[in-house]
Amino acid sequence: QVQLVESGGGLVQPGGSLRLSCAASGRILGSYTMGWYRQAPGKQRELVARITSGGSTNYVDSVKGRFTISRDNAKYTVYLQMNSLKPEDTAAYYCNFRGVISNSWGQGTQVTVSS
């Protein structure tokens, strides 16, 4: 089992920035992909960004150029730097860990973009 602890959500004005962090712990074996998903009220959960062990990244089109995902392999931690935030980025953000034997989710952290 892999446990995930997220932090960094909050309330920010449009155009502002936030940085989300997610630290993994537990039985981590081999290569793994970590990512961030989000779910707004009444909408399906969607992939925001993910990063592989080798550093390859994917982003949903709506955040390209504004969000950056990165990871610290020594700390089993993934970060999501969110810049130029928009009201439509408001959602609960969930960290995901997908490894050889695990597929784990964090508890979620709320991001609210509002003036």
mmCIF file with all atom_site columns, N, CA, C and O in Angstrom, residues 51-71:
data_model
loop_
_atom_site.group_PDB
_atom_site.id
_atom_site.type_symbol
_atom_site.label_atom_id
_atom_site.label_alt_id
_atom_site.label_comp_id
_atom_site.label_asym_id
_atom_site.label_entity_id
_atom_site.label_seq_id
_atom_site.pdbx_PDB_ins_code
_atom_site.Cartn_x
_atom_site.Cartn_y
_atom_site.Cartn_z
_atom_site.occupancy
_atom_site.B_iso_or_equiv
_atom_site.pdbx_formal_charge
_atom_site.auth_seq_id
_atom_site.auth_comp_id
_atom_site.auth_asym_id
_atom_site.auth_atom_id
_atom_site.pdbx_PDB_model_num
ATOM 1  N N  . ILE A 1 51 ? 3.432  12.753 -14.439 1.00 0.00 ? 51 ILE A N  1
ATOM 2  C CA . ILE A 1 51 ? 4.855  12.682 -14.723 1.00 0.00 ? 51 ILE A CA 1
ATOM 3  C C  . ILE A 1 51 ? 5.340  11.276 -14.415 1.00 0.00 ? 51 ILE A C  1
ATOM 4  O O  . ILE A 1 51 ? 5.009  10.700 -13.379 1.00 0.00 ? 51 ILE A O  1
ATOM 5  N N  . THR A 1 52 ? 6.115  10.719 -15.323 1.00 0.00 ? 52 THR A N  1
ATOM 6  C CA . THR A 1 52 ? 6.630  9.368  -15.154 1.00 0.00 ? 52 THR A CA 1
ATOM 7  C C  . THR A 1 52 ? 7.947  9.381  -14.382 1.00 0.00 ? 52 THR A C  1
ATOM 8  O O  . THR A 1 52 ? 8.521  10.436 -14.113 1.00 0.00 ? 52 THR A O  1
ATOM 9  N N  . SER A 1 53 ? 8.425  8.204  -14.065 1.00 0.00 ? 53 SER A N  1
ATOM 10 C CA . SER A 1 53 ? 9.714  8.093  -13.384 1.00 0.00 ? 53 SER A CA 1
ATOM 11 C C  . SER A 1 53 ? 10.835 8.706  -14.209 1.00 0.00 ? 53 SER A C  1
ATOM 12 O O  . SER A 1 53 ? 11.789 9.252  -13.656 1.00 0.00 ? 53 SER A O  1
ATOM 13 N N  . GLY A 1 54 ? 10.698 8.619  -15.518 1.00 0.00 ? 54 GLY A N  1
ATOM 14 C CA . GLY A 1 54 ? 11.722 9.172  -16.391 1.00 0.00 ? 54 GLY A CA 1
ATOM 15 C C  . GLY A 1 54 ? 11.588 10.655 -16.645 1.00 0.00 ? 54 GLY A C  1
ATOM 16 O O  . GLY A 1 54 ? 12.424 11.248 -17.330 1.00 0.00 ? 54 GLY A O  1
ATOM 17 N N  . GLY A 1 55 ? 10.534 11.255 -16.114 1.00 0.00 ? 55 GLY A N  1
ATOM 18 C CA . GLY A 1 55 ? 10.366 12.692 -16.258 1.00 0.00 ? 55 GLY A CA 1
ATOM 19 C C  . GLY A 1 55 ? 9.465  13.127 -17.399 1.00 0.00 ? 55 GLY A C  1
ATOM 20 O O  . GLY A 1 55 ? 9.298  14.329 -17.630 1.00 0.00 ? 55 GLY A O  1
ATOM 21 N N  . SER A 1 56 ? 8.881  12.186 -18.123 1.00 0.00 ? 56 SER A N  1
ATOM 22 C CA . SER A 1 56 ? 7.950  12.562 -19.189 1.00 0.00 ? 56 SER A CA 1
ATOM 23 C C  . SER A 1 56 ? 6.667  13.106 -18.581 1.00 0.00 ? 56 SER A C  1
ATOM 24 O O  . SER A 1 56 ? 6.183  12.568 -17.584 1.00 0.00 ? 56 SER A O  1
ATOM 25 N N  . THR A 1 57 ? 6.131  14.138 -19.203 1.00 0.00 ? 57 THR A N  1
ATOM 26 C CA . THR A 1 57 ? 4.945  14.790 -18.650 1.00 0.00 ? 57 THR A CA 1
ATOM 27 C C  . THR A 1 57 ? 3.806  14.855 -19.657 1.00 0.00 ? 57 THR A C  1
ATOM 28 O O  . THR A 1 57 ? 4.037  14.862 -20.878 1.00 0.00 ? 57 THR A O  1
ATOM 29 N N  . ASN A 1 58 ? 2.602  14.896 -19.133 1.00 0.00 ? 58 ASN A N  1
ATOM 30 C CA . ASN A 1 58 ? 1.400  15.120 -19.933 1.00 0.00 ? 58 ASN A CA 1
ATOM 31 C C  . ASN A 1 58 ? 0.528  16.139 -19.206 1.00 0.00 ? 58 ASN A C  1
ATOM 32 O O  . ASN A 1 58 ? 0.459  16.108 -17.974 1.00 0.00 ? 58 ASN A O  1
ATOM 33 N N  . TYR A 1 59 ? -0.114 17.003 -19.984 1.00 0.00 ? 59 TYR A N  1
ATOM 34 C CA . TYR A 1 59 ? -1.002 18.007 -19.414 1.00 0.00 ? 59 TYR A CA 1
ATOM 35 C C  . TYR A 1 59 ? -2.317 18.038 -20.187 1.00 0.00 ? 59 TYR A C  1
ATOM 36 O O  . TYR A 1 59 ? -2.339 17.829 -21.406 1.00 0.00 ? 59 TYR A O  1
ATOM 37 N N  . VAL A 1 60 ? -3.386 18.342 -19.485 1.00 0.00 ? 60 VAL A N  1
ATOM 38 C CA . VAL A 1 60 ? -4.633 18.609 -20.176 1.00 0.00 ? 60 VAL A CA 1
ATOM 39 C C  . VAL A 1 60 ? -4.466 19.950 -20.900 1.00 0.00 ? 60 VAL A C  1
ATOM 40 O O  . VAL A 1 60 ? -3.760 20.849 -20.422 1.00 0.00 ? 60 VAL A O  1
ATOM 41 N N  . ASP A 1 61 ? -5.093 20.089 -22.042 1.00 0.00 ? 61 ASP A N  1
ATOM 42 C CA . ASP A 1 61 ? -4.874 21.274 -22.871 1.00 0.00 ? 61 ASP A CA 1
ATOM 43 C C  . ASP A 1 61 ? -5.168 22.573 -22.128 1.00 0.00 ? 61 ASP A C  1
ATOM 44 O O  . ASP A 1 61 ? -4.476 23.582 -22.329 1.00 0.00 ? 61 ASP A O  1
ATOM 45 N N  . SER A 1 62 ? -6.151 22.564 -21.264 1.00 0.00 ? 62 SER A N  1
ATOM 46 C CA . SER A 1 62 ? -6.587 23.804 -20.612 1.00 0.00 ? 62 SER A CA 1
ATOM 47 C C  . SER A 1 62 ? -5.568 24.385 -19.642 1.00 0.00 ? 62 SER A C  1
ATOM 48 O O  . SER A 1 62 ? -5.690 25.546 -19.240 1.00 0.00 ? 62 SER A O  1
ATOM 49 N N  . VAL A 1 63 ? -4.554 23.609 -19.255 1.00 0.00 ? 63 VAL A N  1
ATOM 50 C CA . VAL A 1 63 ? -3.565 24.120 -18.296 1.00 0.00 ? 63 VAL A CA 1
ATOM 51 C C  . VAL A 1 63 ? -2.177 24.269 -18.913 1.00 0.00 ? 63 VAL A C  1
ATOM 52 O O  . VAL A 1 63 ? -1.258 24.753 -18.245 1.00 0.00 ? 63 VAL A O  1
ATOM 53 N N  . LYS A 1 64 ? -2.023 23.869 -20.153 1.00 0.00 ? 64 LYS A N  1
ATOM 54 C CA . LYS A 1 64 ? -0.703 23.963 -20.791 1.00 0.00 ? 64 LYS A CA 1
ATOM 55 C C  . LYS A 1 64 ? -0.230 25.416 -20.823 1.00 0.00 ? 64 LYS A C  1
ATOM 56 O O  . LYS A 1 64 ? -0.980 26.316 -21.163 1.00 0.00 ? 64 LYS A O  1
ATOM 57 N N  . GLY A 1 65 ? 1.029  25.596 -20.437 1.00 0.00 ? 65 GLY A N  1
ATOM 58 C CA . GLY A 1 65 ? 1.590  26.935 -20.388 1.00 0.00 ? 65 GLY A CA 1
ATOM 59 C C  . GLY A 1 65 ? 1.344  27.653 -19.077 1.00 0.00 ? 65 GLY A C  1
ATOM 60 O O  . GLY A 1 65 ? 1.940  28.702 -18.829 1.00 0.00 ? 65 GLY A O  1
ATOM 61 N N  . ARG A 1 66 ? 0.478  27.114 -18.233 1.00 0.00 ? 66 ARG A N  1
ATOM 62 C CA . ARG A 1 66 ? 0.177  27.742 -16.932 1.00 0.00 ? 66 ARG A CA 1
ATOM 63 C C  . ARG A 1 66 ? 0.607  26.867 -15.757 1.00 0.00 ? 66 ARG A C  1
ATOM 64 O O  . ARG A 1 66 ? 1.042  27.374 -14.729 1.00 0.00 ? 66 ARG A O  1
ATOM 65 N N  . PHE A 1 67 ? 0.448  25.563 -15.894 1.00 0.00 ? 67 PHE A N  1
ATOM 66 C CA . PHE A 1 67 ? 0.785  24.618 -14.824 1.00 0.00 ? 67 PHE A CA 1
ATOM 67 C C  . PHE A 1 67 ? 2.061  23.860 -15.174 1.00 0.00 ? 67 PHE A C  1
ATOM 68 O O  . PHE A 1 67 ? 2.303  23.553 -16.358 1.00 0.00 ? 67 PHE A O  1
ATOM 69 N N  . THR A 1 68 ? 2.826  23.538 -14.145 1.00 0.00 ? 68 THR A N  1
ATOM 70 C CA . THR A 1 68 ? 4.028  22.729 -14.328 1.00 0.00 ? 68 THR A CA 1
ATOM 71 C C  . THR A 1 68 ? 4.077  21.645 -13.267 1.00 0.00 ? 68 THR A C  1
ATOM 72 O O  . THR A 1 68 ? 3.995  21.939 -12.065 1.00 0.00 ? 68 THR A O  1
ATOM 73 N N  . ILE A 1 69 ? 4.216  20.402 -13.718 1.00 0.00 ? 69 ILE A N  1
ATOM 74 C CA . ILE A 1 69 ? 4.356  19.290 -12.783 1.00 0.00 ? 69 ILE A CA 1
ATOM 75 C C  . ILE A 1 69 ? 5.822  18.903 -12.694 1.00 0.00 ? 69 ILE A C  1
ATOM 76 O O  . ILE A 1 69 ? 6.545  18.926 -13.706 1.00 0.00 ? 69 ILE A O  1
ATOM 77 N N  . SER A 1 70 ? 6.250  18.575 -11.488 1.00 0.00 ? 70 SER A N  1
ATOM 78 C CA . SER A 1 70 ? 7.631  18.152 -11.287 1.00 0.00 ? 70 SER A CA 1
ATOM 79 C C  . SER A 1 70 ? 7.653  17.135 -10.153 1.00 0.00 ? 70 SER A C  1
ATOM 80 O O  . SER A 1 70 ? 6.658  16.963 -9.439  1.00 0.00 ? 70 SER A O  1
ATOM 81 N N  . ARG A 1 71 ? 8.785  16.470 -10.005 1.00 0.00 ? 71 ARG A N  1
ATOM 82 C CA . ARG A 1 71 ? 8.885  15.465 -8.944  1.00 0.00 ? 71 ARG A CA 1
ATOM 83 C C  . ARG A 1 71 ? 10.278 15.440 -8.367  1.00 0.00 ? 71 ARG A C  1
ATOM 84 O O  . ARG A 1 71 ? 11.258 15.759 -9.046  1.00 0.00 ? 71 ARG A O  1
#
